[in-house]
XYZ file of C-alpha atoms in Angstrom:
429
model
C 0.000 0.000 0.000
C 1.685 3.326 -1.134
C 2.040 5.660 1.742
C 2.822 8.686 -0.537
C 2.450 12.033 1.334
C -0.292 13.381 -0.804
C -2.411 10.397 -0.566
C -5.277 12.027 1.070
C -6.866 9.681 4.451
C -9.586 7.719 3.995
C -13.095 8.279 6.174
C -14.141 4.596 7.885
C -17.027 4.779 9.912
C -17.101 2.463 12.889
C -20.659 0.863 13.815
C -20.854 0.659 17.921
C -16.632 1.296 18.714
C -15.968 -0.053 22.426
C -12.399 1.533 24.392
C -10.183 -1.545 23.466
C -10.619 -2.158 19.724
C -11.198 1.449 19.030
C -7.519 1.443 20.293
C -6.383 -1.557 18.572
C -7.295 -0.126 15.314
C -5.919 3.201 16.182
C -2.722 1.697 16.593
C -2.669 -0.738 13.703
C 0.617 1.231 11.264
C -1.351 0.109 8.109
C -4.175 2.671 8.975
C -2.224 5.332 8.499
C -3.652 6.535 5.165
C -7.132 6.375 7.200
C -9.011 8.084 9.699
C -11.801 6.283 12.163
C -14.808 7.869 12.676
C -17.014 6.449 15.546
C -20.827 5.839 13.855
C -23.201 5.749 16.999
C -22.430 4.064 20.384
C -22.300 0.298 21.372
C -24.576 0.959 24.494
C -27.440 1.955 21.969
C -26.736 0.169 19.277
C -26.259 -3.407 21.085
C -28.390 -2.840 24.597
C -30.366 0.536 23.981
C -34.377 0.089 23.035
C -33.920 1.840 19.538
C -35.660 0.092 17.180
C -33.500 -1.132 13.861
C -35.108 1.306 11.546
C -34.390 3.822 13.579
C -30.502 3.213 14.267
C -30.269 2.624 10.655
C -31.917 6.164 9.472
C -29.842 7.931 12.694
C -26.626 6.398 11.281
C -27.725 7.540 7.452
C -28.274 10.679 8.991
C -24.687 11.143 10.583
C -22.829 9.624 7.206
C -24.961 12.099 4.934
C -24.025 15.105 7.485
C -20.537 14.280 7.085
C -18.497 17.278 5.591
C -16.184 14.952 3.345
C -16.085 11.726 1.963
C -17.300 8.763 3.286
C -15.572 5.648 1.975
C -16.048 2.924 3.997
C -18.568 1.851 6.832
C -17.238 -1.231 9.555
C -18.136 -2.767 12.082
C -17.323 -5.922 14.225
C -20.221 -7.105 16.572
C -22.880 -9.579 16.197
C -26.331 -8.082 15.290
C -28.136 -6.062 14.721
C -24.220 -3.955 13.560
C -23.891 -6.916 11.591
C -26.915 -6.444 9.396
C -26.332 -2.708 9.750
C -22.930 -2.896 7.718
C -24.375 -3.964 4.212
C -27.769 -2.537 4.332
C -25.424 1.387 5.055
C -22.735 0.671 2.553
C -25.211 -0.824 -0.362
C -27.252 2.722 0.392
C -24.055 4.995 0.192
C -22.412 3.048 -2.677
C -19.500 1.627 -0.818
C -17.777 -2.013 -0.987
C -19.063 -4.476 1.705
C -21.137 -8.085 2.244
C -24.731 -8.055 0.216
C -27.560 -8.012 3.158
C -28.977 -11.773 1.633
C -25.665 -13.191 2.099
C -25.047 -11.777 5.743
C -28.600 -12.902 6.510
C -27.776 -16.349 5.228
C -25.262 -16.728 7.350
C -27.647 -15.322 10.448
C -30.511 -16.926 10.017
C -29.926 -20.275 11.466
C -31.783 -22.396 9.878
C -31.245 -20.903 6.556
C -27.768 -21.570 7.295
C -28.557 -25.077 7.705
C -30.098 -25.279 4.270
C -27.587 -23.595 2.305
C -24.780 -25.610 4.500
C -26.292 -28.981 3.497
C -26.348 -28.067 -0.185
C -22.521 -28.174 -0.336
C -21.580 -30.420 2.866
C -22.784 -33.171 5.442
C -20.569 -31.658 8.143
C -23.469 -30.486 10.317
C -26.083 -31.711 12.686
C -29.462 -32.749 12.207
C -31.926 -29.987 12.226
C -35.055 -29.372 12.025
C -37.920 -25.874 13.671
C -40.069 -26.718 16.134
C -43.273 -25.427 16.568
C -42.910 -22.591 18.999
C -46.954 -22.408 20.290
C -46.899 -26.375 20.194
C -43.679 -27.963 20.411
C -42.905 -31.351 19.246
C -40.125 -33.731 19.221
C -38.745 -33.402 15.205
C -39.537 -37.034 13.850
C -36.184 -38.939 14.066
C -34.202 -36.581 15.973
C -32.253 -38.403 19.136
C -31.926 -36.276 22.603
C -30.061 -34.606 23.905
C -30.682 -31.624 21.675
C -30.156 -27.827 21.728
C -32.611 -25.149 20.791
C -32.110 -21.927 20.034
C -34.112 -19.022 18.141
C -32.998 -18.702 14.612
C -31.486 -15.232 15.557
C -29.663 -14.135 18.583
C -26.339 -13.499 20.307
C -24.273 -14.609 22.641
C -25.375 -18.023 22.836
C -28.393 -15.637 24.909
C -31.545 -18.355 24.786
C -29.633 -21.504 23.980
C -30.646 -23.981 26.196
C -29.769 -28.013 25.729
C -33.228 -30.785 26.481
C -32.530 -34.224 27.381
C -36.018 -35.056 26.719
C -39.506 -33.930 25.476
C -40.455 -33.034 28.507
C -37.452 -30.482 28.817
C -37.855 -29.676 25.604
C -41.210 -27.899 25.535
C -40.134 -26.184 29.148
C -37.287 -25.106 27.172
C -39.311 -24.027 23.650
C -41.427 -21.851 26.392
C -38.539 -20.163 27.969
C -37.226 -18.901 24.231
C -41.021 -18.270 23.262
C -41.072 -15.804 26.106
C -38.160 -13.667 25.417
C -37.706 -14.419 21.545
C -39.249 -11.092 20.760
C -36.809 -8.370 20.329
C -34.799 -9.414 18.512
C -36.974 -11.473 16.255
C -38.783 -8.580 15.104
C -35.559 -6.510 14.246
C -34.762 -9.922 12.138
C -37.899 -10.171 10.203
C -38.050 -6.485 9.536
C -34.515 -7.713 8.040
C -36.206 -10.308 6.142
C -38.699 -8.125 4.217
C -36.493 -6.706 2.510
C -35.223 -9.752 0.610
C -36.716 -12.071 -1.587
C -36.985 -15.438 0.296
C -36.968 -18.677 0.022
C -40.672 -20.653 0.591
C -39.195 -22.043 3.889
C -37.605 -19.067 5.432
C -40.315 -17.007 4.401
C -42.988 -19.430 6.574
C -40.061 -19.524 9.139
C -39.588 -15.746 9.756
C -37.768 -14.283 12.154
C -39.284 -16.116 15.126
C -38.514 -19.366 15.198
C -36.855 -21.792 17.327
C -34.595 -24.275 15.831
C -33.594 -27.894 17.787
C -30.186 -29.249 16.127
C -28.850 -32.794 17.641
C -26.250 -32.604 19.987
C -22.770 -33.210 18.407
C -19.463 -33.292 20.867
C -15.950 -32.786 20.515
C -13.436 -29.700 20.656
C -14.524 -27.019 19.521
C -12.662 -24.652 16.869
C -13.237 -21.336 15.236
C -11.619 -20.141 11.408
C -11.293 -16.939 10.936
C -11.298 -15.666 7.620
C -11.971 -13.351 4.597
C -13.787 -13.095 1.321
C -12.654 -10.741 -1.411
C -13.648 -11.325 -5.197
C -15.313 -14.327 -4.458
C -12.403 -16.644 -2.589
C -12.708 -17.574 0.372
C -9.557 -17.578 2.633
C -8.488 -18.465 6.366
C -5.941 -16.696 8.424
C -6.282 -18.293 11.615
C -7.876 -20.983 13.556
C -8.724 -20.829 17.271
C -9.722 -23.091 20.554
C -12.628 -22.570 22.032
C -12.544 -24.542 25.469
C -15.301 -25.311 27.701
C -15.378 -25.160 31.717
C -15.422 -29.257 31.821
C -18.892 -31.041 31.020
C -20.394 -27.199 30.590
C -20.954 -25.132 27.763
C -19.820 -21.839 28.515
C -16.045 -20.870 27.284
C -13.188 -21.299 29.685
C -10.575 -19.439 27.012
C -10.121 -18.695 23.552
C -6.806 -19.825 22.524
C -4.521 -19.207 19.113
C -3.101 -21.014 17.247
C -4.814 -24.021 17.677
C -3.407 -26.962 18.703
C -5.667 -29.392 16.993
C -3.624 -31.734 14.305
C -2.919 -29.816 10.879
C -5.223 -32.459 8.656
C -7.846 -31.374 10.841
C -7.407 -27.546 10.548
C -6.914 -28.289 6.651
C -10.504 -29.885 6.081
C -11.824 -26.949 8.477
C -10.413 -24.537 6.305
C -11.785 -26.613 3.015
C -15.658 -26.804 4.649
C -14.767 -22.903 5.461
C -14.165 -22.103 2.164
C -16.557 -24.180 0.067
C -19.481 -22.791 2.367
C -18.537 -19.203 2.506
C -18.285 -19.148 -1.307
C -21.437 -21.021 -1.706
C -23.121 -18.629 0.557
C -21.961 -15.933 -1.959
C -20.527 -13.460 0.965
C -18.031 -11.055 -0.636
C -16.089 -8.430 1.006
C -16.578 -9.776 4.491
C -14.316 -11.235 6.980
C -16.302 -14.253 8.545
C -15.712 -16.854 11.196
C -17.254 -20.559 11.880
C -17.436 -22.213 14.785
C -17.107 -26.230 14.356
C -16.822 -29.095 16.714
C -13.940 -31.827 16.060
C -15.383 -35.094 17.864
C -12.042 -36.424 18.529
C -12.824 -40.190 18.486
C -14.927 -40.364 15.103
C -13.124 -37.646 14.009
C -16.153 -35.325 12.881
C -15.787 -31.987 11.502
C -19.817 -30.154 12.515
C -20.380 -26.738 11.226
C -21.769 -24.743 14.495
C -22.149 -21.361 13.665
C -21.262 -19.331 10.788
C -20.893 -15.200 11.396
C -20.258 -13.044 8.548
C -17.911 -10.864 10.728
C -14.835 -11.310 12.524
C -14.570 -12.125 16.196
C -13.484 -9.043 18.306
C -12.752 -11.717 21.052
C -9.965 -13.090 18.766
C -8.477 -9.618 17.946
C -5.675 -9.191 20.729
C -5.075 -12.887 20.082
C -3.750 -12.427 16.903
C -2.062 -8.926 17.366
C -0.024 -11.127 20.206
C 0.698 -13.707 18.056
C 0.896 -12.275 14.451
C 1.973 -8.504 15.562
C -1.549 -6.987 14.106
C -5.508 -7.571 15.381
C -7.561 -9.083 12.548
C -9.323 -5.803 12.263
C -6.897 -5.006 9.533
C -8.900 -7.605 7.581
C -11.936 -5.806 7.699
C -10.540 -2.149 7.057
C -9.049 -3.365 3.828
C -11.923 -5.396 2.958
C -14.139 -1.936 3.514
C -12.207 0.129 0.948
C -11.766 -2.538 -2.164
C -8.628 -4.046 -0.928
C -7.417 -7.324 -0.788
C -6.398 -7.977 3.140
C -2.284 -8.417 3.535
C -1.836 -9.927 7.250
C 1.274 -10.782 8.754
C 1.770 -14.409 10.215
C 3.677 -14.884 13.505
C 5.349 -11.656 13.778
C 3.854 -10.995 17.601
C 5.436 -10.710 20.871
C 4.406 -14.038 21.722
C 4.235 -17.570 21.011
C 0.451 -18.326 22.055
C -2.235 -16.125 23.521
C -5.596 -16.802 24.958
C -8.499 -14.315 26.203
C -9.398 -16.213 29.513
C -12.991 -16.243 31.410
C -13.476 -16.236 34.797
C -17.236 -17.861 35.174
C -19.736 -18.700 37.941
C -22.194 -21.048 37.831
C -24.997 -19.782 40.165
C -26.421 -16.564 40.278
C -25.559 -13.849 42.940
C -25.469 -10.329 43.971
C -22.282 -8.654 43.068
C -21.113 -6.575 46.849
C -17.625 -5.354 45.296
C -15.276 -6.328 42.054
C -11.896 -5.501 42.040
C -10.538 -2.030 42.917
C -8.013 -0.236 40.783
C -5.005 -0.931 43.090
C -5.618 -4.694 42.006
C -5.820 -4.131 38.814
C -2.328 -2.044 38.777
C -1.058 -5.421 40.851
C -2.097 -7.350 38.167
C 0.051 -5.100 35.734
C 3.014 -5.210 37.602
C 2.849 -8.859 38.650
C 1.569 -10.177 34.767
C 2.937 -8.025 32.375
C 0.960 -7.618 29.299
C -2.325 -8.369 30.980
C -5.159 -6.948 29.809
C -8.047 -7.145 31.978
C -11.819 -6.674 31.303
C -14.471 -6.441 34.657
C -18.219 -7.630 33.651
C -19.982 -7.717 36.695
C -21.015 -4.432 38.254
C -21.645 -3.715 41.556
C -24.534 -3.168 42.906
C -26.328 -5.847 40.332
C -27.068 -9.451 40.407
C -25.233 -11.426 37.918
C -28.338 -12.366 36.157
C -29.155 -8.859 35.116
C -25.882 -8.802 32.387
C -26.197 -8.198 29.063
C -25.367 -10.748 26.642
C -24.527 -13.757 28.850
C -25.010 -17.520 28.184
C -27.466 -19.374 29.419
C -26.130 -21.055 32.243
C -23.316 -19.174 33.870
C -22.091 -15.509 34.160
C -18.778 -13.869 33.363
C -17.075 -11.555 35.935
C -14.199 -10.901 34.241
C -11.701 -11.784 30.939
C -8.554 -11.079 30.738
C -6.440 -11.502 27.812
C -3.144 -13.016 27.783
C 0.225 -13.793 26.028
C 2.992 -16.709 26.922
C 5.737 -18.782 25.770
C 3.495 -21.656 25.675
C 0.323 -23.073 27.234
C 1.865 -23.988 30.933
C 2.773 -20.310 31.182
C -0.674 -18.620 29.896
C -2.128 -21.036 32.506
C -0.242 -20.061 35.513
C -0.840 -15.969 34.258
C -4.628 -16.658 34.494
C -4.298 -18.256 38.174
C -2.239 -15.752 39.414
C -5.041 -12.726 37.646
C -7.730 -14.911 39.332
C -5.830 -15.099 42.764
C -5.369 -11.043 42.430
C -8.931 -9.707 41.430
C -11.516 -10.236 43.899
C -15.289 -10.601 43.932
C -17.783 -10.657 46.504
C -20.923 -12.511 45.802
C -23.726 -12.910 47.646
C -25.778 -15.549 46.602
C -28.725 -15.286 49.214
């Protein structure tokens, strides 16, 4: 990229910017011939009561009031910025991810369909009724449900039989709504298929439990090819579902992170997302060795950012700023400070009343005793664990805390230490 001193800076608009990637994309030395532009705030756009007309014609507003060019619009966070980024660059004219393709890749059971077209590496699926739910014909418990559209993994719950099914179908019936009518306000814009259009936006989809590790590709799409930069390790708190640490670079045998990156590749591309970065989420069963498609988002994962600026020497965000302005991503491989990195949770399993989180003299401890920590508090004070945004269903974060090491021993021992040096109260009367 020519760095010329008359090369005048290009305007990206950031969707929803939070402190630490704001900053991690500040610092990033290939943005120098560009200049960030926060485009409304995260609080709003991923918490706030705004409806998704609204943000979208108060963020058309802002880019049109701009006093200079606008070339690119970005954004890294799961819906409704997401759905945001294509429907505001189609509008102004401006390279970036069609809205049908993104939605293919958020609708969940669409996903499914287009998946199986082009590969057998995924579970059986099938909706279930959400006013009179029945056990799919032929589907084996346990199984997860989940509305075809959310975040977070925020109304997945797992049944081990029909009873617990149907209590389970209730629970997502009852809180399905918000964002199920931001999705199928979403879905009339496009032209849809027969099934998704009887599906909507409101839907709840049971898949059959598959097992194994669990893996994440992260990758891009310009002119049509696919490509992956980087695979990561999702592991679980044993026999739970909620993430212990996200860990890169994998450590999962390379013939394994080759057919990911095939399955990655062939689905993105069938998909048709362009001009995207993107990420799936797949379980390796380790004993049949089973590749299952999870999750496909047609974004990057902010989570895996730092990860790969440890590792690689830049976040992943430089992906999507390239991607934004017609360019074909250049990343760097292995050119970090470290050798392996992992953003760490610390979870609890029942819920409580927060009395204190760590002060800012433990914090500076954990500075000065673990170098290179970086350290994020969720639970507030004050509040009962239960009433956090965008948890899982069945435990709550109180802090992460990303980390860099020599090798896995050593990123362990960093996260006991940051564990033994913040502290919580909890009351869980």
């Amino acid at each position: 990229m020519e760095r010329g001193g008359t090369e005048q800076p290009k305007n990206v608009f950031l969707l929803g910017p939070d402190e630490r990637n704001f900053a991690l994309m500040q610092e990033l030395e290939h943005l120098a011939p560009y200049r960030l532009h926060p485009l409304l705030d995260k609080e709003t756009l991923m918490y706030g009561d705004t409806g998704l007309e609204q943000l979208l014609a108060d963020a058309q507003e802002r880019i049109e009031n701009f006093p200079e060019p606008v070339h690119a619009i970005v954004g890294y966070w799961d819906f409704p910025v997401s759905s945001m980024v294509p429907i505001l660059a189609t509008q102004n004219g401006l390279p970036g991810p069609s809205l049908e393709a993104v939605v293919k890749c958020e609708h969940k059971f669409w996903s499914r369909l287009v998946q199986r077209e082009v590969t057998d590496a995924h579970p059986s699926f099938a909706i279930v009724d959400l006013d009179n739910p029945e056990t799919p014909p032929g589907m084996r418990f346990p199984v997860w449900l989940k509305p075809v559209k959310s975040y977070s993994s925020d109304l997945a719950f797992k049944a081990n039989d029909s009873e617990e099914l149907r209590a389970r179908v209730a629970d997502i019936r009852d809180g399905i709504g918000d964002v199920g009518r931001a999705f199928d306000f979403l879905l009339s814009k496009l032209e849809l298929p027969p099934e998704i259009e009887e599906t909507g936006g409101m839907a709840c989809l049971a898949e059959e439990t598959v097992r194994g590790e669990q893996i994440t590709t992260e990758g891009y799409v310009h002119g049509g090819r696919a490509h992956v930069y980087g695979i990561v390790d999702s592991v679980c708190y044993p026999d739970t579902s909620s993430f212990l640490r996200f860990q890169y670079p994998s450590g999962v045998p390379e013939q394994v992170q080759n057919r990911a990156t095939q399955i990655s590749q062939d689905v993105i591309e069938h998909i048709g997302l362009d001009d995207s970065t993107f990420n799936i989420e797949f379980f390796w069963d380790t004993e049949s060795d089973a590749l299952n498609v999870l999750e496909i988002n047609p974004r990057l994962s902010q989570s895996h950012a730092p990860l790969f600026e440890l590792v690689d020497g830049l976040p992943n965000h430089q992906a999507m700023v390239q991607l934004s302005v017609g360019e074909k991503p250049t990343l760097p491989d292995r050119g970090g400070r470290q050798r392996v990195a992992a953003k760490w949770f610390q979870r609890v399993f029942q819920d409580a009343f927060v009395t204190a989180t760590p002060s800012e003299a433990d914090l500076a401890r954990v500075r000065e005793e673990v170098p290179g920590a970086t350290v994020d508090i969720i639970a507030e004070p004050g509040h009962r664990l239960s009433e956090l945004p965008a948890q899982d269903s069945y435990s709550y974060e109180l802090f992460a805390v990303y980390l860099g090491a020599e090798d896995e021993e050593d990123l362990r021992g960093k996260f006991d230490r940051c564990i033994e040096l913040l502290p919580f109260t909890l009351d869980e009367a």
